[in-house]
Coordinates of C-alpha atoms in Angstrom, one line a residue:
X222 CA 57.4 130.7 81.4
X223 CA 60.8 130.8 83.1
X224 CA 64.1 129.2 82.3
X225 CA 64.3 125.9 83.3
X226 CA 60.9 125.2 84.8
X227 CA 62.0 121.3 85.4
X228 CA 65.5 121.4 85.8
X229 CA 67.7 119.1 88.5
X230 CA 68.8 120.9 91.5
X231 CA 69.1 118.4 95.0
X232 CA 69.9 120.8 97.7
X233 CA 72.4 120.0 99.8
X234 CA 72.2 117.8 102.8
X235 CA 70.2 118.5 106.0
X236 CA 72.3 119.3 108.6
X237 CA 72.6 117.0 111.4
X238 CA 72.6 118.6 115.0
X239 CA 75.5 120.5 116.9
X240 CA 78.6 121.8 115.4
X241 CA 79.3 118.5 113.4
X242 CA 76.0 119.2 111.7
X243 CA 77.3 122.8 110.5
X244 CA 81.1 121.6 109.7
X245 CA 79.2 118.9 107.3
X246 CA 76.8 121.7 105.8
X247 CA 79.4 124.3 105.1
X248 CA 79.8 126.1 101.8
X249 CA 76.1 125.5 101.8
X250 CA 75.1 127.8 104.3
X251 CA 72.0 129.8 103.9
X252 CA 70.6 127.7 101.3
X253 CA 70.9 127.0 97.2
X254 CA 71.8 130.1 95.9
X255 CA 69.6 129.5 92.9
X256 CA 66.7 127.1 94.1
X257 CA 65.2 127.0 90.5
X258 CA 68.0 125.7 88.2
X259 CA 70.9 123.1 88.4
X260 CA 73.6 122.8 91.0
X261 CA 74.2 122.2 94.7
X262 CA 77.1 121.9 96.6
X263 CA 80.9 122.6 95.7
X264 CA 81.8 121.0 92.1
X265 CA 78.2 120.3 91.5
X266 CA 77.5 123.7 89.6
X267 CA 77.7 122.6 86.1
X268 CA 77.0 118.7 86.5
X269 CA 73.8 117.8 88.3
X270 CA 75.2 114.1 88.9
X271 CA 78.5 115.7 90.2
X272 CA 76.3 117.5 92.6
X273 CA 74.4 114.4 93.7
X274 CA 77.5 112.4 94.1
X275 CA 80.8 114.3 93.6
X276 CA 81.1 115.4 97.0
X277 CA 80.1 112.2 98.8
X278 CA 82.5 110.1 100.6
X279 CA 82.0 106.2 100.5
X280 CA 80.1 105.9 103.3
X281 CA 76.7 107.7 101.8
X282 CA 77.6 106.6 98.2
X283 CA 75.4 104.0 99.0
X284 CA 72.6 106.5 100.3
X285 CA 72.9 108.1 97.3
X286 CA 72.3 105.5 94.9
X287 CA 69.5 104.1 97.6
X288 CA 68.2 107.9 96.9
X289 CA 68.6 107.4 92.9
X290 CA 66.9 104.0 92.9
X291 CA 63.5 105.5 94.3
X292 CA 63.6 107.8 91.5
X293 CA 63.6 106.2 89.1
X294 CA 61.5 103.4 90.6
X295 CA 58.4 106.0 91.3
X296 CA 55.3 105.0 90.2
X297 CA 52.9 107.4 91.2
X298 CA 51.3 111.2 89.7
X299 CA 53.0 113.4 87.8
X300 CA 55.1 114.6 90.4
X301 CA 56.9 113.1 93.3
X302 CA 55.3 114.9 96.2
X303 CA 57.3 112.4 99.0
X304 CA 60.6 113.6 97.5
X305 CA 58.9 117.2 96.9
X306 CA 58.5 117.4 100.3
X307 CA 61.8 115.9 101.5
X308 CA 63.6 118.3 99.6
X309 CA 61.5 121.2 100.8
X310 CA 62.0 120.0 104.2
X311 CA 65.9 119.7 104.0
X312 CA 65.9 123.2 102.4
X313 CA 64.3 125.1 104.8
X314 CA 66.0 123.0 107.4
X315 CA 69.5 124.8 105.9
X316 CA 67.9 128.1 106.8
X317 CA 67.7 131.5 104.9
X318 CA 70.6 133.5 103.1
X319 CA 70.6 135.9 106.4
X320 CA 71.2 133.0 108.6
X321 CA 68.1 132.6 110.3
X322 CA 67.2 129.5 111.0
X323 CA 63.8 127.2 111.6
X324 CA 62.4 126.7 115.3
X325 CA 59.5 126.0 117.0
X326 CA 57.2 127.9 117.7
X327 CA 56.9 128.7 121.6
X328 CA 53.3 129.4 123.8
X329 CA 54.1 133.2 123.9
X330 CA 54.6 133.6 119.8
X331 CA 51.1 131.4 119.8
X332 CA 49.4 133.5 122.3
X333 CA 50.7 136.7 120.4
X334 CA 49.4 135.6 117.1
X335 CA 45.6 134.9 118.4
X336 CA 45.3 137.8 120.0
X337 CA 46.3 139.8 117.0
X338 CA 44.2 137.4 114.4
X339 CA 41.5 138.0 117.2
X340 CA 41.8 142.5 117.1
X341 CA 42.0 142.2 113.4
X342 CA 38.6 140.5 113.1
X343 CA 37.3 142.7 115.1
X344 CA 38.9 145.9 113.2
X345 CA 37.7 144.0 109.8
X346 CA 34.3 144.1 111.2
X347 CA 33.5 147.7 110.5
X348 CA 35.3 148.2 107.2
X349 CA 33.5 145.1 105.3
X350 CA 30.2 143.2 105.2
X351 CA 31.9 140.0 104.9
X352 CA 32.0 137.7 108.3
X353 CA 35.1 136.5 109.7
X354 CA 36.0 133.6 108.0
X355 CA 38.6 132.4 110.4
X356 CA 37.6 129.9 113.2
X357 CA 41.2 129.8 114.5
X358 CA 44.6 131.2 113.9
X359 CA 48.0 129.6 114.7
X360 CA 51.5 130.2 114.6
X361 CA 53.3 127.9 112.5
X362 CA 57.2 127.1 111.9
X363 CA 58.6 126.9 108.5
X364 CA 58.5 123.4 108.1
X365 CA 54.5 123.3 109.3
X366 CA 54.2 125.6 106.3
X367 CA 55.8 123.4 104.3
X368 CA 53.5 120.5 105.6
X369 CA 50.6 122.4 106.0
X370 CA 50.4 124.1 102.0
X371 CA 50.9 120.9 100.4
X372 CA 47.9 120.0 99.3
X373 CA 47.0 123.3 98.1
X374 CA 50.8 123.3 96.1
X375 CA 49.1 119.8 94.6
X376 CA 46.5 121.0 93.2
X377 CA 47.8 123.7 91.6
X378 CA 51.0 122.0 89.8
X379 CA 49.3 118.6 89.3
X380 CA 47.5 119.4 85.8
X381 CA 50.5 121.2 84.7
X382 CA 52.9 118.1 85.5
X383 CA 50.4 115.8 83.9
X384 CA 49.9 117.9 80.8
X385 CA 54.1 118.3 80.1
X386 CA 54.1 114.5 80.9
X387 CA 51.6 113.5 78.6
X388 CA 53.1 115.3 75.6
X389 CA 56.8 113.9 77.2
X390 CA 55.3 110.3 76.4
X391 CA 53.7 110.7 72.9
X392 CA 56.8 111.9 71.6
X393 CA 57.7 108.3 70.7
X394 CA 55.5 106.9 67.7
X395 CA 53.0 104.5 68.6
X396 CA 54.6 101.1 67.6
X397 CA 57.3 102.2 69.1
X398 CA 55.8 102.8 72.8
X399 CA 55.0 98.7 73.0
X400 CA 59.0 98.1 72.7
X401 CA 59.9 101.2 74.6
X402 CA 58.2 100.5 77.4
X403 CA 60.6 100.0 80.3
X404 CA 62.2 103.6 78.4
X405 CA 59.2 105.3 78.6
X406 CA 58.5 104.3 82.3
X407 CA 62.0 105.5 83.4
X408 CA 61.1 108.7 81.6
X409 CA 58.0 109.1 83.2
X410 CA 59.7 108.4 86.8
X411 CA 62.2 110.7 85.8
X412 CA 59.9 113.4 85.1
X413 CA 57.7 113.0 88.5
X414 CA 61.4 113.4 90.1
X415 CA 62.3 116.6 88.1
X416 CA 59.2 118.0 89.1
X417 CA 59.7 116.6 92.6
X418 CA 63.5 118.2 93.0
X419 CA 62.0 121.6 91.1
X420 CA 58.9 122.2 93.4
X421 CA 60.4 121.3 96.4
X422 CA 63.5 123.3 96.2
X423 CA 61.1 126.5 95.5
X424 CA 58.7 125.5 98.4
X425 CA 61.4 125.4 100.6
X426 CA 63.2 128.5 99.7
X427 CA 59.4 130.1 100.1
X428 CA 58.6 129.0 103.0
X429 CA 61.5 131.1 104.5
X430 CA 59.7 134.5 103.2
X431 CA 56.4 134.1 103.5
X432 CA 54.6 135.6 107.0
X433 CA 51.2 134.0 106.7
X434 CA 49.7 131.3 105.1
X435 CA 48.0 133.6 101.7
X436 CA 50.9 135.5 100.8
X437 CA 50.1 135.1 96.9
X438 CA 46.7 135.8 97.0
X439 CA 45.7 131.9 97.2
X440 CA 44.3 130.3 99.7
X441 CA 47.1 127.6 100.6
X442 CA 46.3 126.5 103.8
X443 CA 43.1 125.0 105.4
X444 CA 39.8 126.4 104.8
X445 CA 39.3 128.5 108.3
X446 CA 42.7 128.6 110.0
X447 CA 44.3 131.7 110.0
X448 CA 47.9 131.3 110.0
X449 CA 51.0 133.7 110.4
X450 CA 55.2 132.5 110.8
X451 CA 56.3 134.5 114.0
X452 CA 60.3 133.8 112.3
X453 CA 59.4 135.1 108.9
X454 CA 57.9 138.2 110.7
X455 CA 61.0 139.1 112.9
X456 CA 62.8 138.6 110.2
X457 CA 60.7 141.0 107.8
X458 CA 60.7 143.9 109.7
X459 CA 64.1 143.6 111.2
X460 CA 64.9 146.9 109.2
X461 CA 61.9 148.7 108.9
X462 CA 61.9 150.4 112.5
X463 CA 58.3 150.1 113.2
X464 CA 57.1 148.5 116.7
X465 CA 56.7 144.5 116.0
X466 CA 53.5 144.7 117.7
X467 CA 52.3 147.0 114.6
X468 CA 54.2 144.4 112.2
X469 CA 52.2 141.2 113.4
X470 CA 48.7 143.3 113.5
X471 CA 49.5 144.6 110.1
X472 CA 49.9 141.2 108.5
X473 CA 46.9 139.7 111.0
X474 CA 44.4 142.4 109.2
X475 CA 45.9 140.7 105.5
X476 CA 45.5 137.3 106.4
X477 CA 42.0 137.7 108.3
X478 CA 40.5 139.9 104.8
X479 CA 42.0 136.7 102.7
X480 CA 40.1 134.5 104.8
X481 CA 36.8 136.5 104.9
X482 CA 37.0 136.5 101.3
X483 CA 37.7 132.8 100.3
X484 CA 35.2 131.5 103.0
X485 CA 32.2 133.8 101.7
X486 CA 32.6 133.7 98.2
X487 CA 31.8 129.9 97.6
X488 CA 32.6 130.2 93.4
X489 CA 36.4 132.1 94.0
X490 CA 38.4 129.9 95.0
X491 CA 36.9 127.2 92.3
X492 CA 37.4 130.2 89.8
X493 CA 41.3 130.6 90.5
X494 CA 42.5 127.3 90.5
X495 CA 40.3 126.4 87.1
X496 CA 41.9 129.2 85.6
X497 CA 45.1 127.2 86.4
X498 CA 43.5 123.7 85.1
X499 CA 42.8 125.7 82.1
X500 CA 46.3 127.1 81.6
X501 CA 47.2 123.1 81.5
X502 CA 44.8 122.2 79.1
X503 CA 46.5 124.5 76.8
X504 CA 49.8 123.5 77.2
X505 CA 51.6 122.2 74.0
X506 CA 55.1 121.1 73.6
X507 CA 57.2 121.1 70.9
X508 CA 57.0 117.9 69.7
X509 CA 59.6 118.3 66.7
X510 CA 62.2 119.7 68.8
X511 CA 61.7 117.3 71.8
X512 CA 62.1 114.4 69.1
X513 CA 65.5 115.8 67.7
X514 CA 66.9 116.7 71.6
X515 CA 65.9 113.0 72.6
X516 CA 67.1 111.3 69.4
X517 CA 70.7 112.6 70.0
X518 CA 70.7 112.2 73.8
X519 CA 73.6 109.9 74.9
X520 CA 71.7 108.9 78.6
X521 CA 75.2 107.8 79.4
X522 CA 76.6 111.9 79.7
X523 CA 74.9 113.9 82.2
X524 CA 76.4 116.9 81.1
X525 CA 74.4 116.3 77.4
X526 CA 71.5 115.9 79.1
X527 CA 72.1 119.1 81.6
X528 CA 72.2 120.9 78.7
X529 CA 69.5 120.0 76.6
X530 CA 67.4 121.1 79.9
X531 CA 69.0 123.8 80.2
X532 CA 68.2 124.8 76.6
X533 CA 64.3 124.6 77.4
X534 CA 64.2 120.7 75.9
X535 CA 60.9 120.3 78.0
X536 CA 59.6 123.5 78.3
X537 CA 56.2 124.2 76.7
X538 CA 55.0 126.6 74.4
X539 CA 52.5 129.2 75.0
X540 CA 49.6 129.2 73.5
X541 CA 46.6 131.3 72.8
X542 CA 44.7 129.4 75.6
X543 CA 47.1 129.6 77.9
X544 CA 47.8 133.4 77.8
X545 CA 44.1 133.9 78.6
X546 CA 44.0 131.2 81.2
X547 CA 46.4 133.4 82.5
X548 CA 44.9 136.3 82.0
X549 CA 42.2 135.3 83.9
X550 CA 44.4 134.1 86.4
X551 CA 45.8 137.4 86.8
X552 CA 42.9 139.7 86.7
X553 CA 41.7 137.7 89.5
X554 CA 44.4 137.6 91.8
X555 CA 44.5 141.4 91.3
X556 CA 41.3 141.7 92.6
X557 CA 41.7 139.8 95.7
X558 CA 44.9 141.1 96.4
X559 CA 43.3 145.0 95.8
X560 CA 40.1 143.9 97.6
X561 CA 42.6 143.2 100.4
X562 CA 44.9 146.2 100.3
X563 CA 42.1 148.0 100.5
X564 CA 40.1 147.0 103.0
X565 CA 43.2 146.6 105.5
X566 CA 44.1 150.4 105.0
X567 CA 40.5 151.7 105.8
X568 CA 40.8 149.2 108.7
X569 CA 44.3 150.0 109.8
X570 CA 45.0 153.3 108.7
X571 CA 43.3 154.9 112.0
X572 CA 44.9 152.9 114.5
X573 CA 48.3 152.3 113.2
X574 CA 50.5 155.3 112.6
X575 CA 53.0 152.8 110.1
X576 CA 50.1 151.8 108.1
X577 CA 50.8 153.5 105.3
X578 CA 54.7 152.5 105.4
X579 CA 53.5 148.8 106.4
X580 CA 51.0 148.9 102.8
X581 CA 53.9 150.9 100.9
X582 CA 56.6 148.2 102.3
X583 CA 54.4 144.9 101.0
X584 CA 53.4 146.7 97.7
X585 CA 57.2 147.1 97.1
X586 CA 58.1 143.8 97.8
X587 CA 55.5 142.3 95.4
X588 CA 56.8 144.9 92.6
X589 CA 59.9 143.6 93.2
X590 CA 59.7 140.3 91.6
X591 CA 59.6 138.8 95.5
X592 CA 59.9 135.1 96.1
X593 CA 56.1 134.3 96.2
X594 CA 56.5 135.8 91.9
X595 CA 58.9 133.6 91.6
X596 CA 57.7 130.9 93.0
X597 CA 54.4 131.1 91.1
X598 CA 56.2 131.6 87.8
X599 CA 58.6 129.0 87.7
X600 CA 55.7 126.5 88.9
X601 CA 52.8 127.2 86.5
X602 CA 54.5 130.4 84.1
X603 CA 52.0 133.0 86.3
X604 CA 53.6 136.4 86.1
X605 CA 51.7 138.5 88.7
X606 CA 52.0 142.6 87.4
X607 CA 51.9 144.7 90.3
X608 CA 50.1 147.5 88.5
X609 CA 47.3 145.7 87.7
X610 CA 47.4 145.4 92.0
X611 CA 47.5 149.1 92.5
X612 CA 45.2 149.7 90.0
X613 CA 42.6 147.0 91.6
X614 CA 43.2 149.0 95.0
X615 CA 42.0 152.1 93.8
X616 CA 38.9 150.9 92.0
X617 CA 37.8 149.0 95.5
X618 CA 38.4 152.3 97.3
X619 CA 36.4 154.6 94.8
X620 CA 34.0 151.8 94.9
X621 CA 33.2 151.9 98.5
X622 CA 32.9 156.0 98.6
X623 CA 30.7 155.6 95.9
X624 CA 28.2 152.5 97.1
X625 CA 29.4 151.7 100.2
X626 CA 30.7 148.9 102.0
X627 CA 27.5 146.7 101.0
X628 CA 27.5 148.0 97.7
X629 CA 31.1 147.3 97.0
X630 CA 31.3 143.5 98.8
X631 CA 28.1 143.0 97.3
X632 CA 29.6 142.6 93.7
X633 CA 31.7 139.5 94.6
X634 CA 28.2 137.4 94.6
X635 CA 28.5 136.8 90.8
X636 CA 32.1 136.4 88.9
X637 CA 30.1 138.1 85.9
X638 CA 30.0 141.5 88.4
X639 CA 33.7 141.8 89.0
X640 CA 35.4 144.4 86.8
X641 CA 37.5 143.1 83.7
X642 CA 41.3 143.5 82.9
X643 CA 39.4 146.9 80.8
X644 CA 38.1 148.0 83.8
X645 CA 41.1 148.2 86.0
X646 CA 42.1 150.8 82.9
X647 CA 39.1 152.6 83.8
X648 CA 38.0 152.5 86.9
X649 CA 35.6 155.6 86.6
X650 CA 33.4 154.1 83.9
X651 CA 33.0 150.7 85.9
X652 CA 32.2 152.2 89.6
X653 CA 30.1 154.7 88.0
X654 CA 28.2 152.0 85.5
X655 CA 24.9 150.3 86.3
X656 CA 25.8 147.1 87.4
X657 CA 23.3 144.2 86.6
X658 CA 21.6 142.7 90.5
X659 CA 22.0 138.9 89.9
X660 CA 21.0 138.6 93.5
X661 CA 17.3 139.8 92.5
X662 CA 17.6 138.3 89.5
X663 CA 18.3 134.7 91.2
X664 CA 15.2 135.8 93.7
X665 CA 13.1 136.2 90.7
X666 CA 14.2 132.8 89.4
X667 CA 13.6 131.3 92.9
X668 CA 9.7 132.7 93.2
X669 CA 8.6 131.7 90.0
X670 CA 10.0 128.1 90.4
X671 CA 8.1 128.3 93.7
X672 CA 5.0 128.8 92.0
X673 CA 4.9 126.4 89.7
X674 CA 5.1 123.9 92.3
X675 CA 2.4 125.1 94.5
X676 CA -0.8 123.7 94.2
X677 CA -3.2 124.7 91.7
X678 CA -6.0 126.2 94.7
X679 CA -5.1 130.2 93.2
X680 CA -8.0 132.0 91.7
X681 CA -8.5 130.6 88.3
X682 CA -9.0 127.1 90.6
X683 CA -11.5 129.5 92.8
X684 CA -13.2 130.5 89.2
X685 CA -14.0 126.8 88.7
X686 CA -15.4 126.6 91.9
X687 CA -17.7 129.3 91.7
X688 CA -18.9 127.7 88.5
X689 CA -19.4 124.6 89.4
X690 CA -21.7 126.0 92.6
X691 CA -23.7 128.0 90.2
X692 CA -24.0 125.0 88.3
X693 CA -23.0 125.9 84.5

């Protein structure tokens, strides 16, 4: 887990339009300079009220404690998706730390991204045996992202939420909860809003990085739409000197395998986000230590309770089922990501002449702790090796020089015919072992069930007939 997975943090406030709207964001320019811990604005580095507050003038004091007010007034799940989402909103509506900033997305960028989600199907075609599994691709801003990967971001952060909360409330004893009710309530709102500020500050700060809607190997965005952020694009190979055309295709063939994969292989996606359920299910916290840090809280000084966050106050433990939850986890994602890199170099690697600087460029910025890492391990503690990605690449591409295409797609039918963790140690012994057909085998299965519900007119019924005319 990182530091501080539920600390405060409000970014600052959205800009309004036109040069007044810049004079009233400055000194926050670019956006929070650290969007997973405390702080936000001038003054407000060190005291997370002062940041909410400190630098308000009269007028939106009110605002504020309007703001404050739904916080702690939220009812609802563990986390506080409406202010999750306004804060992801207001973050990416700051812009980026280069200064690029959000816009719509115009007819030509929306033309250029179908046609290139349309050539990379049809480059994807010859290098796999999967189908397309996109029925249409669209451009999308940053703050459709943001919109459109919601759900997705629920899912996966919902069970870990719930599990923290749950262990926030039994900290109390039980005779004690009757009497502490209104307490534990505030508490519980509190926590949704912690959650709320936490998510949607990374949300927002990742939704000005990412170029396509399955950036971290999970399938964020609707089943079927292939989706790619023209802005996000300019903006990642503004250095790079290859042609942009090249760029968008490049990232079209990534998002177009991603979606081939998730839409025919019904158990995957299933498989990843249960791994995630069960890395909840095995959170514990600390019970004894929360009980101390809440015992000597004074809820009247901020700055007491800024730094029992910051000293991990809610952050769980590991435990032995949550590091193989996440093992799992990672394997996994290692394999699609491999699956993936592979399958978009054998695709692109005789068309493009900067495919191999393109794949070099997005292995690098995956080694490099990038914001999707990040992201993913401030949310749910998921640590993402690169080496286990470059080592899933090579065992797909021996795999499909040793069985083919069909031979290689062929072994994401069954989760129980994907290589292991040990495997990706040795890919020799696993593309060179017999690998059990649980296609045949569920053929097999099939027939004989068949069989026993057919009719009883085979021969032994025949036998009886022939006895019965000879009349013994």
């Amino acid at each position: 887990m990182s530091d501080n997975p539920f600390g405060f943090g409000l970014p600052p406030e959205e800009p309004e339009n036109g040069d007044e709207g810049k004079e009233k964001g400055k000194g926050n320019q670019g956006g929070p300079a650290n969007p997973f811990g405390f702080g936000g604005g001038a003054g407000g580095a060190d005291n997370p009220f002062a940041a909410m507050f400190g630098s308000l003038n009269p007028n939106d004091l009110g605002a504020a404690f309007q703001q404050l007010g739904q916080m702690l007034s939220y009812e609802g799940g563990p986390v506080n998706w409406d202010m999750a989402k306004q804060i992801a909103r207001q973050t990416v509506a700051q812009g980026t730390a280069d200064g690029s900033k959000d816009a719509s997305v115009g007819p030509a960028e929306r033309a250029a991204v179908q046609e290139a989600v349309r050539l990379a199907d049809l480059w994807l075609d010859g290098v796999t045996s999967l189908p397309s599994g996109a029925s249409t691709a669209v451009a999308w801003s940053r703050a459709e992202w943001v919109e459109a990967t919601q759900p997705a971001w629920k899912e996966l952060v919902d069970p870990v939420a719930e599990r923290v909360g749950a262990a926030m409330g039994g900290v109390l004893p039980e005779e004690m909860q009757a009497m502490a009710g209104p307490l534990i309530g505030m508490m519980r709102s509190m926590g949704g809003a912690m959650f709320g500020q936490q998510i949607g500050q990374a949300v927002g700060v990742l939704a000005g990085e990412v170029v396509g809607s399955s950036d971290i190997g999970l399938p964020l965005g609707p089943a079927g739409k292939a989706a790619l952020l023209p802005l996000n694009i300019e903006v990642f190979g503004k250095d790079l000197g290859v042609p942009k055309d090249e760029i968008r295709l490049y990232l079209a063939l990534r998002e177009a395998a991603h979606h081939r994969l998730f839409a025919h292989v019904p158990w995957l996606r299933s498989h990843l986000f249960g791994a995630v359920e069960g890395y909840a299910r095995g959170i514990k916290v600390d019970t004894a230590k929360l009980e101390d840090a809440v015992g000597q809280l004074d809820v009247s000084n901020p700055e007491q309770l800024q730094e029992a966050l910051q000293q991990g106050m809610f952050q769980p433990e590991d435990t032995p089922e949550q590091k193989a939850a996440l093992a799992r986890l990672e394997t996994a994602l290692a394999l699609v990501e491999g699956w993936v890199d592979a399958v978009v170099h054998e695709a692109a690697k005789p068309r493009l002449t900067s495919a191999d600087a393109l794949r070099e460029t997005l292995r690098r910025r995956r080694a490099s702790g990038g914001p999707a890492e990040q992201t993913f391990a401030t949310l749910i503690g998921l640590q993402l090796r690169p080496r286990r990605l470059r080592d899933a690449s090579r065992l797909w591409a021996s795999l499909t020089d040793a069985r083919g295409v069909d031979g290689r797609d062929g072994l994401w039918e069954h989760p129980d015919m994907l290589p292991t963790a040990s495997d990706l140690d040795d890919p020799d012994g696993f593309v060179h072992r017999e690998q059990l057909d649980f296609s045949e085998l569920d053929k097999m299965l099939g027939e004989a069930a068949s069989r026993k519900d057919e009719p009883q007119d085979g021969p032994a019924a025949k036998g009886d007939e022939d006895k019965d005319d000879d009349g013994k």
